[in-house]
């Protein structure tokens, strides 16, 4: 029977990554790609408008939020591998929905006043806050256990 390494051992040797880390990497990649339409919106506003970009400011927010939350998600999953699902899922879902809420406003700036949009953003903030606070709590628990 072949020995299977634990997740943390596999990760240290280039093996399996936590899904939260992969999610963050994908979010970072999308953030990098949104730099192109953002650059277009600055360099050629008329062309960007023809492609559907209605708000350059929201394009910038979307671009930066994807990068920031993607990076923080990678950091969280790397700093605290094997987080419990009650922390991992809200963090991953919240990071994506929080950033993507700006993407909606790129093409439909007026959506910010719609009750469904506001409810979605509220849910996103609850999920993101739950995830990051849960991550901090998990970090404290691990620190106490190992000191």
Backbone as JSON Lines, residues from 0, in Angstrom:
{"i":0,"aa":"X","n":[0.84,-1.18,0.0],"ca":[0.0,0.0,0.0],"c":[0.89,1.24,0.0]}
{"i":1,"aa":"X","n":[0.6,2.16,-0.88],"ca":[1.4,3.37,-1.05],"c":[1.0,4.43,-0.03]}
{"i":2,"aa":"X","n":[1.98,5.11,0.53],"ca":[1.73,6.19,1.48],"c":[1.23,7.43,0.76]}
{"i":3,"aa":"X","n":[0.13,7.99,1.22],"ca":[-0.39,9.24,0.66],"c":[-0.02,10.38,1.6]}
{"i":4,"aa":"X","n":[0.66,11.4,1.1],"ca":[1.04,12.51,1.97],"c":[-0.18,13.31,2.43]}
{"i":5,"aa":"X","n":[-0.07,13.88,3.61],"ca":[-1.12,14.78,4.1],"c":[-1.17,15.99,3.18]}
{"i":6,"aa":"X","n":[-2.3,16.73,3.23],"ca":[-2.45,17.9,2.37],"c":[-1.31,18.88,2.56]}
{"i":7,"aa":"X","n":[-0.93,19.16,3.8],"ca":[0.14,20.13,4.04],"c":[1.46,19.64,3.46]}
{"i":8,"aa":"X","n":[1.72,18.32,3.53],"ca":[2.95,17.78,2.94],"c":[2.9,17.88,1.42]}
{"i":9,"aa":"X","n":[1.75,17.55,0.84],"ca":[1.6,17.62,-0.61],"c":[1.8,19.05,-1.09]}
{"i":10,"aa":"X","n":[1.25,20.01,-0.38],"ca":[1.36,21.41,-0.76],"c":[2.82,21.85,-0.74]}
{"i":11,"aa":"X","n":[3.55,21.43,0.27],"ca":[4.96,21.83,0.39],"c":[5.81,21.26,-0.74]}
{"i":12,"aa":"X","n":[5.35,20.2,-1.35],"ca":[6.11,19.54,-2.41],"c":[5.49,19.75,-3.79]}
{"i":13,"aa":"X","n":[4.7,20.8,-3.94],"ca":[4.13,21.1,-5.24],"c":[2.9,20.27,-5.57]}
{"i":14,"aa":"X","n":[2.28,19.67,-4.58],"ca":[1.1,18.84,-4.8],"c":[-0.18,19.67,-4.78]}
{"i":15,"aa":"X","n":[-1.21,19.08,-4.23],"ca":[-2.54,19.67,-4.22],"c":[-2.57,21.01,-3.49]}
{"i":16,"aa":"X","n":[-3.31,21.93,-4.06],"ca":[-3.53,23.22,-3.43],"c":[-4.95,23.26,-2.87]}
{"i":17,"aa":"X","n":[-5.12,24.04,-1.84],"ca":[-6.44,24.26,-1.28],"c":[-7.3,24.99,-2.31]}
{"i":18,"aa":"X","n":[-8.56,24.66,-2.38],"ca":[-9.47,25.3,-3.32],"c":[-9.57,26.8,-3.12]}
{"i":19,"aa":"X","n":[-9.43,27.26,-1.89],"ca":[-9.47,28.7,-1.61],"c":[-8.3,29.41,-2.29]}
{"i":20,"aa":"X","n":[-7.14,28.8,-2.27],"ca":[-5.97,29.38,-2.93],"c":[-6.19,29.42,-4.44]}
{"i":21,"aa":"X","n":[-6.7,28.36,-5.01],"ca":[-6.98,28.32,-6.44],"c":[-8.01,29.39,-6.82]}
{"i":22,"aa":"X","n":[-9.03,29.55,-5.99],"ca":[-10.03,30.58,-6.23],"c":[-9.4,31.97,-6.23]}
{"i":23,"aa":"X","n":[-8.52,32.21,-5.25],"ca":[-7.84,33.5,-5.19],"c":[-6.94,33.74,-6.39]}
{"i":24,"aa":"X","n":[-6.25,32.69,-6.84],"ca":[-5.4,32.82,-8.02],"c":[-6.22,33.16,-9.26]}
{"i":25,"aa":"X","n":[-7.38,32.53,-9.39],"ca":[-8.26,32.83,-10.52],"c":[-8.76,34.27,-10.44]}
{"i":26,"aa":"X","n":[-9.07,34.72,-9.23],"ca":[-9.53,36.1,-9.06],"c":[-8.41,37.09,-9.41]}
{"i":27,"aa":"X","n":[-7.2,36.77,-9.0],"ca":[-6.04,37.6,-9.37],"c":[-5.88,37.65,-10.89]}
{"i":28,"aa":"X","n":[-6.02,36.52,-11.54],"ca":[-5.89,36.47,-13.01],"c":[-6.94,37.35,-13.67]}
{"i":29,"aa":"X","n":[-8.18,37.25,-13.2],"ca":[-9.23,38.09,-13.78],"c":[-8.94,39.56,-13.49]}
{"i":30,"aa":"X","n":[-8.42,39.85,-12.31],"ca":[-8.03,41.22,-12.0],"c":[-6.98,41.74,-12.96]}
{"i":31,"aa":"X","n":[-6.01,40.9,-13.28],"ca":[-4.97,41.3,-14.24],"c":[-5.59,41.55,-15.62]}
{"i":32,"aa":"X","n":[-6.5,40.7,-16.02],"ca":[-7.14,40.86,-17.33],"c":[-8.01,42.11,-17.41]}
{"i":33,"aa":"X","n":[-8.64,42.49,-16.29],"ca":[-9.48,43.7,-16.32],"c":[-8.64,44.97,-16.43]}
{"i":34,"aa":"X","n":[-7.34,44.83,-16.29],"ca":[-6.47,45.99,-16.53],"c":[-6.52,46.45,-17.98]}
{"i":35,"aa":"X","n":[-6.76,45.53,-18.9],"ca":[-6.83,45.89,-20.32],"c":[-8.02,46.8,-20.62]}
{"i":36,"aa":"X","n":[-9.24,46.41,-20.25],"ca":[-10.35,47.34,-20.53],"c":[-10.23,48.63,-19.71]}
{"i":37,"aa":"X","n":[-9.63,48.56,-18.53],"ca":[-9.42,49.78,-17.77],"c":[-8.47,50.72,-18.52]}
{"i":38,"aa":"X","n":[-7.38,50.18,-19.04],"ca":[-6.44,50.99,-19.83],"c":[-7.13,51.57,-21.06]}
{"i":39,"aa":"X","n":[-7.97,50.78,-21.7],"ca":[-8.72,51.26,-22.85],"c":[-9.64,52.41,-22.46]}
{"i":40,"aa":"X","n":[-10.31,52.26,-21.32],"ca":[-11.24,53.3,-20.87],"c":[-10.52,54.62,-20.61]}
{"i":41,"aa":"X","n":[-9.27,54.55,-20.21],"ca":[-8.49,55.76,-19.98],"c":[-7.95,56.32,-21.31]}
{"i":42,"aa":"X","n":[-7.42,55.43,-22.13],"ca":[-6.78,55.86,-23.38],"c":[-7.77,56.26,-24.47]}
{"i":43,"aa":"X","n":[-8.92,55.58,-24.52],"ca":[-9.88,55.83,-25.59],"c":[-11.3,55.7,-25.03]}
{"i":44,"aa":"X","n":[-11.77,56.71,-24.3],"ca":[-13.08,56.64,-23.67],"c":[-14.23,56.36,-24.64]}
{"i":45,"aa":"X","n":[-14.15,56.91,-25.85],"ca":[-15.22,56.69,-26.82],"c":[-15.3,55.22,-27.23]}
{"i":46,"aa":"X","n":[-14.17,54.61,-27.47],"ca":[-14.13,53.18,-27.84],"c":[-14.62,52.32,-26.69]}
{"i":47,"aa":"X","n":[-14.19,52.65,-25.47],"ca":[-14.61,51.9,-24.29],"c":[-16.13,51.99,-24.12]}
{"i":48,"aa":"X","n":[-16.67,53.19,-24.33],"ca":[-18.13,53.38,-24.21],"c":[-18.85,52.53,-25.26]}
{"i":49,"aa":"X","n":[-18.31,52.49,-26.47],"ca":[-18.91,51.68,-27.54],"c":[-18.91,50.2,-27.18]}
{"i":50,"aa":"X","n":[-17.93,49.78,-26.37],"ca":[-17.86,48.38,-25.93],"c":[-18.71,48.1,-24.68]}
{"i":51,"aa":"X","n":[-19.33,49.14,-24.13],"ca":[-20.22,48.94,-22.99],"c":[-19.71,49.43,-21.65]}
{"i":52,"aa":"X","n":[-18.52,49.98,-21.61],"ca":[-17.98,50.51,-20.35],"c":[-18.6,51.88,-20.12]}
{"i":53,"aa":"X","n":[-19.46,51.95,-19.13],"ca":[-20.19,53.18,-18.83],"c":[-19.55,54.0,-17.7]}
{"i":54,"aa":"X","n":[-18.69,53.35,-16.92],"ca":[-18.05,54.05,-15.8],"c":[-16.6,53.61,-15.66]}
{"i":55,"aa":"X","n":[-15.7,54.53,-15.99],"ca":[-14.28,54.24,-15.85],"c":[-13.9,54.1,-14.37]}
{"i":56,"aa":"X","n":[-14.51,54.91,-13.52],"ca":[-14.22,54.82,-12.08],"c":[-14.59,53.45,-11.53]}
{"i":57,"aa":"X","n":[-15.73,52.92,-11.95],"ca":[-16.14,51.58,-11.49],"c":[-15.25,50.5,-12.11]}
{"i":58,"aa":"X","n":[-14.76,50.74,-13.32],"ca":[-13.83,49.8,-13.96],"c":[-12.56,49.71,-13.11]}
{"i":59,"aa":"X","n":[-12.08,50.85,-12.66],"ca":[-10.89,50.88,-11.8],"c":[-11.17,50.14,-10.48]}
{"i":60,"aa":"X","n":[-12.33,50.41,-9.88],"ca":[-12.68,49.72,-8.63],"c":[-12.74,48.22,-8.84]}
{"i":61,"aa":"X","n":[-13.35,47.79,-9.93],"ca":[-13.49,46.36,-10.21],"c":[-12.11,45.72,-10.34]}
{"i":62,"aa":"X","n":[-11.27,46.35,-11.16],"ca":[-9.9,45.88,-11.4],"c":[-9.14,45.75,-10.06]}
{"i":63,"aa":"X","n":[-9.15,46.79,-9.27],"ca":[-8.39,46.78,-8.02],"c":[-8.99,45.84,-6.98]}
{"i":64,"aa":"X","n":[-10.31,45.75,-6.91],"ca":[-10.95,44.86,-5.94],"c":[-10.66,43.39,-6.27]}
{"i":65,"aa":"X","n":[-10.7,43.04,-7.55],"ca":[-10.36,41.67,-7.93],"c":[-8.93,41.32,-7.5]}
{"i":66,"aa":"X","n":[-8.01,42.25,-7.73],"ca":[-6.62,42.01,-7.37],"c":[-6.46,41.95,-5.85]}
{"i":67,"aa":"X","n":[-7.05,42.91,-5.14],"ca":[-6.91,42.95,-3.68],"c":[-7.54,41.73,-3.02]}
{"i":68,"aa":"X","n":[-8.77,41.43,-3.36],"ca":[-9.44,40.31,-2.71],"c":[-8.89,38.97,-3.18]}
{"i":69,"aa":"X","n":[-8.48,38.88,-4.44],"ca":[-7.83,37.66,-4.9],"c":[-6.53,37.42,-4.15]}
{"i":70,"aa":"X","n":[-5.73,38.48,-4.02],"ca":[-4.47,38.35,-3.28],"c":[-4.68,38.0,-1.82]}
{"i":71,"aa":"X","n":[-5.67,38.63,-1.21],"ca":[-5.95,38.33,0.2],"c":[-6.48,36.9,0.38]}
{"i":72,"aa":"X","n":[-7.22,36.43,-0.6],"ca":[-7.72,35.06,-0.53],"c":[-6.57,34.06,-0.66]}
{"i":73,"aa":"X","n":[-5.64,34.32,-1.56],"ca":[-4.45,33.47,-1.68],"c":[-3.67,33.5,-0.38]}
{"i":74,"aa":"X","n":[-3.47,34.68,0.16],"ca":[-2.75,34.83,1.42],"c":[-3.44,34.05,2.53]}
{"i":75,"aa":"X","n":[-4.75,34.18,2.64],"ca":[-5.5,33.49,3.69],"c":[-5.36,31.98,3.57]}
{"i":76,"aa":"X","n":[-5.54,31.48,2.35],"ca":[-5.45,30.04,2.14],"c":[-4.05,29.49,2.31]}
{"i":77,"aa":"X","n":[-3.05,30.32,2.08],"ca":[-1.66,29.9,2.24],"c":[-1.22,29.99,3.7]}
{"i":78,"aa":"X","n":[-1.61,31.08,4.35],"ca":[-1.22,31.29,5.75],"c":[-1.9,30.29,6.68]}
{"i":79,"aa":"X","n":[-3.13,29.94,6.35],"ca":[-3.91,29.02,7.18],"c":[-4.47,27.9,6.31]}
{"i":80,"aa":"X","n":[-3.61,26.97,5.88],"ca":[-4.12,25.88,5.06],"c":[-5.12,25.03,5.84]}
{"i":81,"aa":"X","n":[-5.98,24.38,5.12],"ca":[-6.97,23.47,5.71],"c":[-7.9,24.18,6.68]}
{"i":82,"aa":"X","n":[-8.32,25.39,6.31],"ca":[-9.3,26.11,7.13],"c":[-10.61,25.35,7.11]}
{"i":83,"aa":"X","n":[-11.38,25.47,8.18],"ca":[-12.69,24.82,8.18],"c":[-13.61,25.45,7.12]}
{"i":84,"aa":"X","n":[-14.52,24.66,6.63],"ca":[-15.45,25.12,5.58],"c":[-16.25,26.34,6.03]}
{"i":85,"aa":"X","n":[-16.57,26.44,7.31],"ca":[-17.35,27.57,7.81],"c":[-16.6,28.9,7.67]}
{"i":86,"aa":"X","n":[-15.29,28.83,7.47],"ca":[-14.48,30.02,7.24],"c":[-14.17,30.15,5.74]}
{"i":87,"aa":"X","n":[-13.78,29.06,5.15],"ca":[-13.32,29.05,3.77],"c":[-14.41,29.46,2.78]}
{"i":88,"aa":"X","n":[-15.6,28.91,2.91],"ca":[-16.66,29.19,1.94],"c":[-17.13,30.64,1.96]}
{"i":89,"aa":"X","n":[-17.44,31.2,3.13],"ca":[-17.85,32.61,3.12],"c":[-16.75,33.53,2.58]}
{"i":90,"aa":"X","n":[-15.5,33.21,2.9],"ca":[-14.4,34.04,2.42],"c":[-14.29,33.96,0.9]}
{"i":91,"aa":"X","n":[-14.3,32.77,0.35],"ca":[-14.2,32.61,-1.09],"c":[-15.37,33.22,-1.84]}
{"i":92,"aa":"X","n":[-16.58,32.94,-1.38],"ca":[-17.78,33.48,-2.04],"c":[-17.82,34.99,-1.89]}
{"i":93,"aa":"X","n":[-17.53,35.48,-0.69],"ca":[-17.56,36.92,-0.45],"c":[-16.52,37.67,-1.26]}
{"i":94,"aa":"X","n":[-15.33,37.1,-1.39],"ca":[-14.28,37.77,-2.17],"c":[-14.72,37.95,-3.62]}
{"i":95,"aa":"X","n":[-15.3,36.91,-4.18],"ca":[-15.75,37.01,-5.58],"c":[-16.94,37.95,-5.73]}
{"i":96,"aa":"X","n":[-17.96,37.77,-4.9],"ca":[-19.17,38.59,-5.07],"c":[-18.91,40.05,-4.75]}
{"i":97,"aa":"X","n":[-18.04,40.29,-3.79],"ca":[-17.71,41.67,-3.44],"c":[-17.05,42.36,-4.62]}
{"i":98,"aa":"X","n":[-16.05,41.73,-5.2],"ca":[-15.37,42.33,-6.35],"c":[-16.29,42.43,-7.56]}
{"i":99,"aa":"X","n":[-17.05,41.39,-7.81],"ca":[-17.9,41.38,-9.01],"c":[-19.03,42.4,-8.94]}
{"i":100,"aa":"X","n":[-19.37,42.84,-7.74],"ca":[-20.42,43.86,-7.63],"c":[-19.99,45.15,-8.34]}
{"i":101,"aa":"X","n":[-18.69,45.42,-8.39],"ca":[-18.22,46.59,-9.14],"c":[-18.3,46.34,-10.64]}
{"i":102,"aa":"X","n":[-18.13,45.1,-11.06],"ca":[-18.24,44.77,-12.48],"c":[-19.62,45.11,-13.02]}
{"i":103,"aa":"X","n":[-20.64,44.87,-12.23],"ca":[-22.01,45.22,-12.64],"c":[-22.1,46.72,-12.9]}
{"i":104,"aa":"X","n":[-21.48,47.51,-12.02],"ca":[-21.58,48.96,-12.13],"c":[-20.77,49.53,-13.29]}
{"i":105,"aa":"X","n":[-19.85,48.74,-13.84],"ca":[-19.1,49.18,-15.02],"c":[-20.05,49.39,-16.18]}
{"i":106,"aa":"X","n":[-20.97,48.47,-16.36],"ca":[-21.89,48.53,-17.51],"c":[-23.26,49.1,-17.15]}
{"i":107,"aa":"X","n":[-23.59,49.12,-15.87],"ca":[-24.9,49.63,-15.43],"c":[-24.75,50.42,-14.13]}
{"i":108,"aa":"X","n":[-24.17,51.62,-14.19],"ca":[-23.94,52.39,-12.97],"c":[-25.21,52.67,-12.16]}
{"i":109,"aa":"X","n":[-26.35,52.73,-12.84],"ca":[-27.61,53.0,-12.16],"c":[-28.07,51.84,-11.28]}
{"i":110,"aa":"X","n":[-27.48,50.68,-11.44],"ca":[-27.87,49.5,-10.65],"c":[-27.62,49.7,-9.16]}
{"i":111,"aa":"X","n":[-26.72,50.62,-8.82],"ca":[-26.39,50.83,-7.4],"c":[-27.6,51.21,-6.56]}
{"i":112,"aa":"X","n":[-28.63,51.72,-7.19],"ca":[-29.83,52.14,-6.46],"c":[-30.93,51.08,-6.46]}
{"i":113,"aa":"X","n":[-30.72,49.98,-7.15],"ca":[-31.75,48.94,-7.23],"c":[-31.73,48.09,-5.95]}
{"i":114,"aa":"X","n":[-32.9,47.8,-5.38],"ca":[-32.96,47.02,-4.14],"c":[-32.29,45.64,-4.24]}
{"i":115,"aa":"X","n":[-32.41,44.99,-5.39],"ca":[-31.79,43.66,-5.54],"c":[-30.26,43.78,-5.51]}
{"i":116,"aa":"X","n":[-29.74,44.82,-6.16],"ca":[-28.29,45.04,-6.15],"c":[-27.82,45.32,-4.73]}
{"i":117,"aa":"X","n":[-28.52,46.18,-4.04],"ca":[-28.14,46.53,-2.66],"c":[-28.2,45.31,-1.74]}
{"i":118,"aa":"X","n":[-29.21,44.47,-1.92],"ca":[-29.31,43.25,-1.11],"c":[-28.15,42.31,-1.41]}
{"i":119,"aa":"X","n":[-27.79,42.19,-2.67],"ca":[-26.66,41.35,-3.04],"c":[-25.35,41.85,-2.45]}
{"i":120,"aa":"X","n":[-25.15,43.15,-2.48],"ca":[-23.94,43.74,-1.91],"c":[-23.91,43.53,-0.4]}
{"i":121,"aa":"X","n":[-25.05,43.7,0.24],"ca":[-25.12,43.45,1.68],"c":[-24.74,42.01,1.99]}
{"i":122,"aa":"X","n":[-25.3,41.06,1.25],"ca":[-24.97,39.65,1.45],"c":[-23.49,39.38,1.21]}
{"i":123,"aa":"X","n":[-22.93,40.05,0.22],"ca":[-21.52,39.9,-0.09],"c":[-20.65,40.4,1.06]}
{"i":124,"aa":"X","n":[-21.0,41.54,1.61],"ca":[-20.24,42.08,2.74],"c":[-20.36,41.2,3.97]}
{"i":125,"aa":"X","n":[-21.54,40.63,4.18],"ca":[-21.7,39.7,5.32],"c":[-20.8,38.49,5.12]}
{"i":126,"aa":"X","n":[-20.79,37.93,3.91],"ca":[-19.96,36.75,3.63],"c":[-18.48,37.07,3.79]}
{"i":127,"aa":"X","n":[-18.04,38.19,3.2],"ca":[-16.63,38.56,3.28],"c":[-16.2,38.82,4.72]}
{"i":128,"aa":"X","n":[-17.03,39.54,5.45],"ca":[-16.72,39.83,6.86],"c":[-16.68,38.54,7.67]}
{"i":129,"aa":"X","n":[-17.64,37.66,7.44],"ca":[-17.67,36.38,8.14],"c":[-16.4,35.59,7.86]}
{"i":130,"aa":"X","n":[-15.99,35.57,6.6],"ca":[-14.79,34.84,6.22],"c":[-13.52,35.41,6.84]}
{"i":131,"aa":"X","n":[-13.33,36.72,6.76],"ca":[-12.1,37.3,7.29],"c":[-12.07,37.27,8.82]}
{"i":132,"aa":"X","n":[-13.2,37.51,9.46],"ca":[-13.24,37.42,10.93],"c":[-13.02,35.96,11.35]}
{"i":133,"aa":"X","n":[-13.63,35.04,10.62],"ca":[-13.42,33.62,10.9],"c":[-11.97,33.2,10.72]}
{"i":134,"aa":"X","n":[-11.33,33.77,9.68],"ca":[-9.93,33.48,9.45],"c":[-9.08,33.97,10.62]}
{"i":135,"aa":"X","n":[-9.35,35.18,11.1],"ca":[-8.61,35.71,12.25],"c":[-8.82,34.83,13.48]}
{"i":136,"aa":"X","n":[-10.07,34.42,13.69],"ca":[-10.35,33.53,14.82],"c":[-9.63,32.2,14.71]}
{"i":137,"aa":"X","n":[-9.61,31.66,13.51],"ca":[-8.89,30.4,13.27],"c":[-7.4,30.58,13.51]}
{"i":138,"aa":"X","n":[-6.86,31.72,13.1],"ca":[-5.44,32.0,13.34],"c":[-5.14,32.07,14.83]}
{"i":139,"aa":"X","n":[-6.0,32.72,15.59],"ca":[-5.81,32.81,17.05],"c":[-5.89,31.43,17.67]}
{"i":140,"aa":"X","n":[-6.87,30.63,17.25],"ca":[-7.01,29.26,17.78],"c":[-5.74,28.45,17.53]}
{"i":141,"aa":"X","n":[-5.22,28.51,16.32],"ca":[-4.01,27.74,15.99],"c":[-2.8,28.26,16.76]}
{"i":142,"aa":"X","n":[-2.71,29.55,16.9],"ca":[-1.61,30.15,17.64],"c":[-1.62,29.69,19.11]}
{"i":143,"aa":"X","n":[-2.81,29.73,19.72],"ca":[-2.93,29.29,21.11],"c":[-2.61,27.82,21.28]}
{"i":144,"aa":"X","n":[-3.05,27.02,20.34],"ca":[-2.84,25.57,20.4],"c":[-1.35,25.21,20.29]}
{"i":145,"aa":"X","n":[-0.6,26.01,19.54],"ca":[0.79,25.67,19.24],"c":[1.84,26.48,20.01]}
{"i":146,"aa":"X","n":[1.43,27.25,20.98],"ca":[2.47,28.02,21.7],"c":[2.94,27.34,22.92]}
